[in-house]
mmCIF file of C-alpha atoms in Angstrom:
data_model
loop_
_atom_site.group_PDB
_atom_site.id
_atom_site.type_symbol
_atom_site.label_atom_id
_atom_site.label_comp_id
_atom_site.label_asym_id
_atom_site.label_seq_id
_atom_site.Cartn_x
_atom_site.Cartn_y
_atom_site.Cartn_z
ATOM 1 C CA MET H 1 -0.232 0.494 0.200
ATOM 2 C CA LYS H 2 1.595 3.696 -0.609
ATOM 3 C CA ARG H 3 1.384 6.241 1.925
ATOM 4 C CA LEU H 4 -0.976 8.952 0.733
ATOM 5 C CA VAL H 5 0.945 12.041 0.405
ATOM 6 C CA HIS H 6 -0.376 13.992 3.732
ATOM 7 C CA ARG H 7 -1.009 17.670 4.778
ATOM 8 C CA GLU H 8 -1.338 18.546 8.556
ATOM 9 C CA PHE H 9 -4.684 20.845 8.970
ATOM 10 C CA PRO H 10 -5.783 22.875 11.906
ATOM 11 C CA CYS H 11 -6.599 21.403 15.482
ATOM 12 C CA ILE H 12 -10.091 21.566 17.052
ATOM 13 C CA ALA H 13 -11.380 20.666 20.947
ATOM 14 C CA VAL H 14 -9.680 22.404 23.594
ATOM 15 C CA LEU H 15 -6.203 21.756 22.063
ATOM 16 C CA ALA H 16 -6.710 23.979 18.797
ATOM 17 C CA ALA H 17 -4.037 26.520 19.832
ATOM 18 C CA LEU H 18 -1.317 24.238 20.649
ATOM 19 C CA LEU H 19 -1.644 21.177 17.676
ATOM 20 C CA LEU H 20 -2.271 20.405 14.163
ATOM 21 C CA ALA H 21 -5.939 18.175 14.167
ATOM 22 C CA GLY H 22 -5.418 15.694 11.979
ATOM 23 C CA CYS H 23 -3.063 14.235 8.836
ATOM 24 C CA GLY H 24 -5.455 14.148 5.719
ATOM 25 C CA LYS H 25 -5.184 13.292 2.051
ATOM 26 C CA THR H 26 -7.388 15.234 -0.379
ATOM 27 C CA GLN H 27 -10.023 16.711 2.417
ATOM 28 C CA THR H 28 -9.653 18.279 5.243
ATOM 29 C CA ALA H 29 -10.416 16.672 8.852
ATOM 30 C CA HIS H 30 -13.408 17.783 9.832
ATOM 31 C CA ALA H 31 -13.838 18.327 13.293
ATOM 32 C CA ASP H 32 -15.993 16.527 15.748
ATOM 33 C CA SER H 33 -18.751 16.776 13.765
ATOM 34 C CA ALA H 34 -21.616 15.728 16.578
ATOM 35 C CA ARG H 35 -20.006 18.244 18.951
ATOM 36 C CA ALA H 36 -20.285 21.063 16.867
ATOM 37 C CA ALA H 37 -23.816 20.433 15.468
ATOM 38 C CA ALA H 38 -24.238 20.678 19.127
ATOM 39 C CA ALA H 39 -22.260 23.843 19.847
ATOM 40 C CA SER H 40 -24.621 25.636 16.475
ATOM 41 C CA ARG H 41 -27.537 24.940 18.598
ATOM 42 C CA ALA H 42 -26.439 25.944 21.192
ATOM 43 C CA PRO H 43 -23.681 29.401 21.135
ATOM 44 C CA GLY H 44 -22.475 29.283 24.803
ATOM 45 C CA GLN H 45 -23.129 25.899 25.960
ATOM 46 C CA ASP H 46 -21.493 24.453 28.819
ATOM 47 C CA ALA H 47 -18.513 22.101 26.606
ATOM 48 C CA ASN H 48 -18.430 19.386 29.582
ATOM 49 C CA VAL H 49 -20.823 17.527 27.159
ATOM 50 C CA ILE H 50 -20.953 14.232 25.425
ATOM 51 C CA GLN H 51 -22.617 13.127 23.062
ATOM 52 C CA PHE H 52 -24.092 9.417 21.546
ATOM 53 C CA VAL H 53 -25.959 8.310 18.549
ATOM 54 C CA LYS H 54 -29.454 7.637 19.735
ATOM 55 C CA ASN H 55 -29.246 4.941 16.503
ATOM 56 C CA PRO H 56 -26.237 3.360 17.255
ATOM 57 C CA GLU H 57 -25.217 0.951 13.703
ATOM 58 C CA SER H 58 -23.466 -2.466 14.136
ATOM 59 C CA ALA H 59 -19.353 -1.625 13.526
ATOM 60 C CA PRO H 60 -17.993 -3.192 10.790
ATOM 61 C CA ALA H 61 -16.530 -6.759 11.675
ATOM 62 C CA PHE H 62 -12.795 -7.804 10.723
ATOM 63 C CA GLN H 63 -10.590 -10.215 10.930
ATOM 64 C CA LEU H 64 -6.933 -9.075 10.775
ATOM 65 C CA ASN H 65 -3.823 -9.993 12.231
ATOM 66 C CA ASP H 66 -1.536 -7.815 15.013
ATOM 67 C CA LEU H 67 1.865 -6.933 14.701
ATOM 68 C CA GLN H 68 2.019 -10.094 16.560
ATOM 69 C CA GLY H 69 0.609 -11.897 14.334
ATOM 70 C CA LYS H 70 -2.041 -13.082 16.537
ATOM 71 C CA PRO H 71 -5.856 -12.555 14.886
ATOM 72 C CA LEU H 72 -7.719 -8.974 15.710
ATOM 73 C CA SER H 73 -11.078 -9.314 15.827
ATOM 74 C CA LEU H 74 -13.875 -7.168 16.884
ATOM 75 C CA ALA H 75 -16.233 -10.003 18.206
ATOM 76 C CA GLU H 76 -12.948 -11.148 20.939
ATOM 77 C CA ALA H 77 -13.460 -7.699 22.595
ATOM 78 C CA LYS H 78 -17.099 -8.634 23.202
ATOM 79 C CA GLY H 79 -18.666 -7.078 26.267
ATOM 80 C CA LYS H 80 -16.125 -3.960 26.469
ATOM 81 C CA ILE H 81 -16.540 -0.715 24.939
ATOM 82 C CA VAL H 82 -13.728 -0.187 22.262
ATOM 83 C CA LEU H 83 -11.947 2.446 20.984
ATOM 84 C CA LEU H 84 -10.928 1.728 16.970
ATOM 85 C CA ASN H 85 -8.165 4.167 16.689
ATOM 86 C CA PHE H 86 -7.423 4.609 12.772
ATOM 87 C CA TRP H 87 -3.915 6.791 13.203
ATOM 88 C CA ALA H 88 0.100 6.803 11.543
ATOM 89 C CA THR H 89 3.336 6.735 12.402
ATOM 90 C CA TRP H 90 4.183 9.743 10.295
ATOM 91 C CA CYS H 91 0.945 11.655 11.693
ATOM 92 C CA GLY H 92 2.217 13.983 14.159
ATOM 93 C CA PRO H 93 -1.552 14.597 16.055
ATOM 94 C CA CYS H 94 -1.574 11.365 16.300
ATOM 95 C CA ARG H 95 1.471 10.572 18.138
ATOM 96 C CA ALA H 96 0.254 13.247 20.653
ATOM 97 C CA GLU H 97 -2.282 11.041 21.992
ATOM 98 C CA ILE H 98 -0.489 7.959 22.193
ATOM 99 C CA ALA H 99 -0.038 8.793 25.742
ATOM 100 C CA ASP H 100 -3.297 9.491 26.353
ATOM 101 C CA LEU H 101 -4.561 6.080 25.016
ATOM 102 C CA VAL H 102 -1.978 4.982 27.364
ATOM 103 C CA ASP H 103 -3.213 5.723 30.481
ATOM 104 C CA LEU H 104 -6.520 5.281 28.942
ATOM 105 C CA GLN H 105 -5.793 1.848 28.056
ATOM 106 C CA LYS H 106 -3.645 1.247 32.123
ATOM 107 C CA ARG H 107 -6.480 2.287 34.339
ATOM 108 C CA TYR H 108 -9.616 0.618 31.734
ATOM 109 C CA ALA H 109 -8.104 -2.656 31.229
ATOM 110 C CA ASP H 110 -10.658 -4.785 32.111
ATOM 111 C CA GLN H 111 -13.423 -2.466 30.862
ATOM 112 C CA LEU H 112 -12.350 -1.257 27.950
ATOM 113 C CA GLU H 113 -10.087 -2.549 24.299
ATOM 114 C CA ILE H 114 -7.646 0.529 22.384
ATOM 115 C CA ILE H 115 -7.288 -0.940 18.681
ATOM 116 C CA ALA H 116 -5.421 1.074 16.476
ATOM 117 C CA LEU H 117 -5.290 0.757 13.559
ATOM 118 C CA ALA H 118 -1.959 2.129 11.458
ATOM 119 C CA THR H 119 -3.201 3.261 7.898
ATOM 120 C CA ASP H 120 -1.314 4.504 5.051
ATOM 121 C CA GLU H 121 2.261 2.527 5.748
ATOM 122 C CA ASP H 122 4.505 0.537 4.042
ATOM 123 C CA ASP H 123 6.395 -1.393 6.355
ATOM 124 C CA ALA H 124 5.058 -3.245 9.122
ATOM 125 C CA ASP H 125 8.851 -3.773 10.647
ATOM 126 C CA GLU H 126 8.537 0.626 10.965
ATOM 127 C CA VAL H 127 5.300 0.448 13.004
ATOM 128 C CA ARG H 128 6.090 -2.180 15.191
ATOM 129 C CA ARG H 129 9.116 -0.883 15.799
ATOM 130 C CA PHE H 130 7.323 2.419 16.677
ATOM 131 C CA VAL H 131 5.103 0.350 19.124
ATOM 132 C CA LEU H 132 7.893 -1.084 21.173
ATOM 133 C CA LYS H 133 9.944 2.757 21.054
ATOM 134 C CA SER H 134 6.516 4.781 22.659
ATOM 135 C CA GLY H 135 5.530 1.374 24.585
ATOM 136 C CA ILE H 136 1.601 1.689 23.367
ATOM 137 C CA ASN H 137 0.066 -1.273 25.682
ATOM 138 C CA TYR H 138 -2.208 -1.632 23.515
ATOM 139 C CA ARG H 139 -3.280 -4.139 20.018
ATOM 140 C CA VAL H 140 -2.266 -3.164 16.848
ATOM 141 C CA ALA H 141 -2.545 -3.506 13.680
ATOM 142 C CA MET H 142 -2.072 -2.646 9.077
ATOM 143 C CA ILE H 143 -5.138 -1.796 8.770
ATOM 144 C CA SER H 144 -6.084 -3.703 4.924
ATOM 145 C CA ASP H 145 -8.461 -2.420 2.175
ATOM 146 C CA GLU H 146 -11.642 -3.523 3.048
ATOM 147 C CA VAL H 147 -11.503 -1.657 6.867
ATOM 148 C CA ARG H 148 -10.849 0.907 5.679
ATOM 149 C CA LEU H 149 -13.709 0.944 3.015
ATOM 150 C CA ALA H 150 -15.996 -0.096 5.793
ATOM 151 C CA TYR H 151 -14.886 2.624 8.065
ATOM 152 C CA GLY H 152 -15.957 5.149 5.563
ATOM 153 C CA GLY H 153 -12.450 5.416 4.009
ATOM 154 C CA ILE H 154 -10.730 7.464 6.581
ATOM 155 C CA ALA H 155 -10.183 10.677 5.111
ATOM 156 C CA ALA H 156 -8.427 12.726 8.373
ATOM 157 C CA LEU H 157 -6.048 10.685 10.963
ATOM 158 C CA PRO H 158 -6.135 10.372 13.146
ATOM 159 C CA THR H 159 -9.973 9.159 13.130
ATOM 160 C CA SER H 160 -11.414 6.993 16.127
ATOM 161 C CA PHE H 161 -14.829 5.541 16.539
ATOM 162 C CA VAL H 162 -16.029 4.477 20.033
ATOM 163 C CA ILE H 163 -17.644 1.136 19.798
ATOM 164 C CA ASP H 164 -20.043 0.064 23.228
ATOM 165 C CA ALA H 165 -20.565 -2.767 24.847
ATOM 166 C CA GLN H 166 -22.985 -4.133 21.973
ATOM 167 C CA GLY H 167 -20.437 -4.150 19.385
ATOM 168 C CA ARG H 168 -22.217 -0.531 18.102
ATOM 169 C CA VAL H 169 -20.757 2.785 16.884
ATOM 170 C CA VAL H 170 -21.681 5.516 19.341
ATOM 171 C CA GLN H 171 -19.321 8.192 18.378
ATOM 172 C CA LYS H 172 -17.119 9.151 16.001
ATOM 173 C CA HIS H 173 -13.644 11.749 16.421
ATOM 174 C CA VAL H 174 -11.629 12.671 13.661
ATOM 175 C CA GLY H 175 -8.788 14.533 14.103
ATOM 176 C CA LEU H 176 -6.651 15.128 17.882
ATOM 177 C CA ASN H 177 -9.513 14.802 20.736
ATOM 178 C CA ASP H 178 -9.360 15.943 24.058
ATOM 179 C CA PRO H 179 -7.900 13.031 25.995
ATOM 180 C CA THR H 180 -10.649 13.677 28.984
ATOM 181 C CA ILE H 181 -13.587 13.478 26.606
ATOM 182 C CA TYR H 182 -12.789 9.975 26.239
ATOM 183 C CA GLU H 183 -13.027 9.221 29.454
ATOM 184 C CA LEU H 184 -16.432 10.368 30.155
ATOM 185 C CA GLU H 185 -17.736 8.636 27.679
ATOM 186 C CA VAL H 186 -15.971 5.271 28.461
ATOM 187 C CA LYS H 187 -17.957 6.112 31.809
ATOM 188 C CA ALA H 188 -20.693 6.953 31.118
ATOM 189 C CA MET H 189 -21.226 3.865 29.069
ATOM 190 C CA LEU H 190 -19.776 1.641 32.191
ATOM 191 C CA GLY H 191 -22.822 3.830 33.833
ATOM 192 C CA GLU H 192 -20.268 5.454 36.394
ATOM 193 C CA PRO H 193 -21.525 9.281 37.445
ATOM 194 C CA VAL H 194 -20.253 11.631 34.874
ATOM 195 C CA ASP H 195 -19.563 15.193 35.580
ATOM 196 C CA ALA H 196 -20.696 16.309 31.887
ATOM 197 C CA LYS H 197 -23.803 16.202 29.868
ATOM 198 C CA VAL H 198 -24.919 13.392 27.961
ATOM 199 C CA GLU H 199 -26.820 14.335 25.408
ATOM 200 C CA TYR H 200 -28.010 12.023 22.375
ATOM 201 C CA PHE H 201 -28.268 12.463 18.607
ATOM 202 C CA GLU H 202 -29.316 10.990 15.913
ATOM 203 C CA ASP H 203 -26.576 9.564 12.315
ATOM 204 C CA ASN H 204 -27.403 11.717 9.559
ATOM 205 C CA GLY H 205 -24.148 10.731 8.105
ATOM 206 C CA GLN H 206 -21.627 12.256 11.226
ATOM 207 C CA ILE H 207 -20.502 8.550 12.148
ATOM 208 C CA PHE H 208 -21.433 6.837 8.832
ATOM 209 C CA LEU H 209 -21.557 9.255 5.043
ATOM 210 C CA LYS H 210 -24.475 6.044 3.883
ATOM 211 C CA ASN H 211 -26.833 8.032 6.807
ATOM 212 C CA ALA H 212 -26.317 11.486 4.425
ATOM 213 C CA GLY H 213 -29.632 11.010 2.892
ATOM 214 C CA ARG H 214 -31.151 11.632 6.961
ATOM 215 C CA ALA H 215 -29.908 15.155 6.922
ATOM 216 C CA THR H 216 -32.065 18.385 6.472
ATOM 217 C CA GLU H 217 -29.557 20.133 6.901
ATOM 218 C CA LEU H 218 -25.987 20.498 5.502
ATOM 219 C CA PRO H 219 -22.877 22.823 6.280
ATOM 220 C CA GLY H 220 -22.895 25.460 4.089
ATOM 221 C CA VAL H 221 -26.036 25.141 2.088
ATOM 222 C CA ASP H 222 -28.419 28.172 2.414
ATOM 223 C CA PHE H 223 -32.496 26.318 1.836
ATOM 224 C CA SER H 224 -33.737 29.510 3.552
ATOM 225 C CA LYS H 225 -35.471 30.389 0.292
ATOM 226 C CA LEU H 226 -36.765 27.129 -0.121
ATOM 227 C CA ASP H 227 -40.343 26.443 1.425
ATOM 228 C CA ALA H 228 -40.678 22.477 2.470
ATOM 229 C CA LYS H 229 -41.733 20.759 -0.462
ATOM 230 C CA GLN H 230 -38.419 22.608 -2.601
ATOM 231 C CA LYS H 231 -35.860 22.132 0.143
ATOM 232 C CA SER H 232 -36.608 17.932 -0.022
ATOM 233 C CA VAL H 233 -36.550 17.976 -3.842
ATOM 234 C CA ALA H 234 -33.047 19.442 -3.660
ATOM 235 C CA LEU H 235 -32.441 17.022 -0.564
ATOM 236 C CA ARG H 236 -32.462 14.311 -3.092
ATOM 237 C CA ARG H 237 -30.501 15.724 -5.204
ATOM 238 C CA MET H 238 -27.681 16.559 -3.407
ATOM 239 C CA ASN H 239 -28.066 13.178 -2.131
ATOM 240 C CA ALA H 240 -27.560 11.633 -5.879
ATOM 241 C CA GLU H 241 -25.688 13.670 -7.397
ATOM 242 C CA SER H 242 -22.021 13.732 -6.962
ATOM 243 C CA CYS H 243 -19.230 15.902 -6.161
ATOM 244 C CA ASP H 244 -16.917 17.279 -8.864
ATOM 245 C CA CYS H 245 -14.151 17.270 -6.235
ATOM 246 C CA GLY H 246 -12.618 13.790 -6.828
ATOM 247 C CA CYS H 247 -13.821 12.649 -3.508
ATOM 248 C CA LYS H 248 -16.105 10.123 -5.105
ATOM 249 C CA LEU H 249 -19.412 10.938 -2.797
ATOM 250 C CA THR H 250 -22.435 13.210 -3.123
ATOM 251 C CA LEU H 251 -22.956 16.738 -2.504
ATOM 252 C CA ALA H 252 -24.938 16.222 0.317
ATOM 253 C CA GLN H 253 -21.654 13.322 1.281
ATOM 254 C CA CYS H 254 -18.563 15.310 0.734
ATOM 255 C CA ARG H 255 -20.355 18.397 2.471
ATOM 256 C CA ILE H 256 -20.824 16.166 5.822
ATOM 257 C CA ASN H 257 -16.914 14.985 5.101
ATOM 258 C CA ASP H 258 -15.331 18.197 4.694
ATOM 259 C CA SER H 259 -17.859 21.502 5.208
ATOM 260 C CA ALA H 260 -14.586 23.349 3.380
ATOM 261 C CA CYS H 261 -15.166 21.889 -0.320
ATOM 262 C CA ARG H 262 -15.756 24.754 -2.378
ATOM 263 C CA VAL H 263 -16.341 22.491 -5.332
ATOM 264 C CA SER H 264 -19.426 20.679 -3.640
ATOM 265 C CA LEU H 265 -19.937 24.422 -2.285
ATOM 266 C CA ALA H 266 -20.971 25.964 -5.663
ATOM 267 C CA LEU H 267 -22.779 22.984 -6.733
ATOM 268 C CA THR H 268 -25.173 22.312 -3.321
ATOM 269 C CA ALA H 269 -25.521 26.292 -4.343
ATOM 270 C CA LYS H 270 -26.804 25.515 -8.025
ATOM 271 C CA VAL H 271 -28.878 22.792 -7.263
ATOM 272 C CA VAL H 272 -31.164 25.558 -4.379
ATOM 273 C CA SER H 273 -30.874 28.144 -7.060
ATOM 274 C CA GLN H 274 -32.419 25.397 -10.058
ATOM 275 C CA VAL H 275 -34.837 24.381 -7.688
ATOM 276 C CA ALA H 276 -35.868 28.023 -6.808
ATOM 277 C CA HIS H 277 -36.388 28.884 -9.845
ATOM 278 C CA LYS H 278 -37.881 26.210 -10.426
ATOM 279 C CA GLY H 279 -40.755 26.786 -8.160
ATOM 280 C CA ALA H 280 -41.187 29.995 -8.794
ATOM 281 C CA ALA H 281 -42.080 29.551 -12.837
ATOM 282 C CA PRO H 282 -42.207 26.444 -13.178
ATOM 283 C CA ALA H 283 -42.739 25.064 -17.046
ATOM 284 C CA ALA H 284 -45.921 23.802 -18.326
ATOM 285 C CA GLY H 285 -45.524 19.465 -17.949
ATOM 286 C CA ALA H 286 -43.110 20.143 -14.947
ATOM 287 C CA LYS H 287 -42.666 17.669 -12.552
ATOM 288 C CA ASN H 288 -41.818 18.408 -8.773
#
């Protein structure tokens, strides 16, 4: 597998002024979309909020071998909370969070399984040496193309999926995450008291892009000039038409996955304009 040509992007969460958020390919690493959505709904809200998907889906299963050649699968962690971490040795933000993950695995060893999948790495021996030098105490494996595809392509590193004890994905974090958030999430799922408000949201593509069709709003898209019926038409088109930026996603998926993409922003604006114009002066025999 060839290593992607990577570039680093602005940080997210509380460490924004200190470190870079993630390493990506052609798309900007977007901030944790669930918390970003919450912030947009309630400006100035207390930052001590954790969120879980209210309609979680089963995490895609996989069978890999870890760096010691031993079989590794989600099924082995059944009954535990799993933090599935997509990372790379060359990714600065990935390296920055290792110490916190090591500490988290140590303190919650009986209830938490951290699995790290080395992404866009050429040499397993190089990864193995890095793991030993870094004192990583959780299992590491080289990613496969099948696993990467099953988890949405992984456009930026690090990307971590939080999986509950029933094997369902309840949250996704893109970029360097505040380590206290991981612990709050683990404690909440264990039923322990947490100094945070727990909220639930519907996955409209924030976790798995395939669910973008559920979204009623898209980042940067102004639907204010459309009535409810026109908005529905526009959203259907955005979920059916592909973006031209090279991402191989629909317009809706691209807006969710990369809110900085100017191509999808322009194309979705064009769709809104066309739908609005058609609604204002429908052609004879035109169908909505």
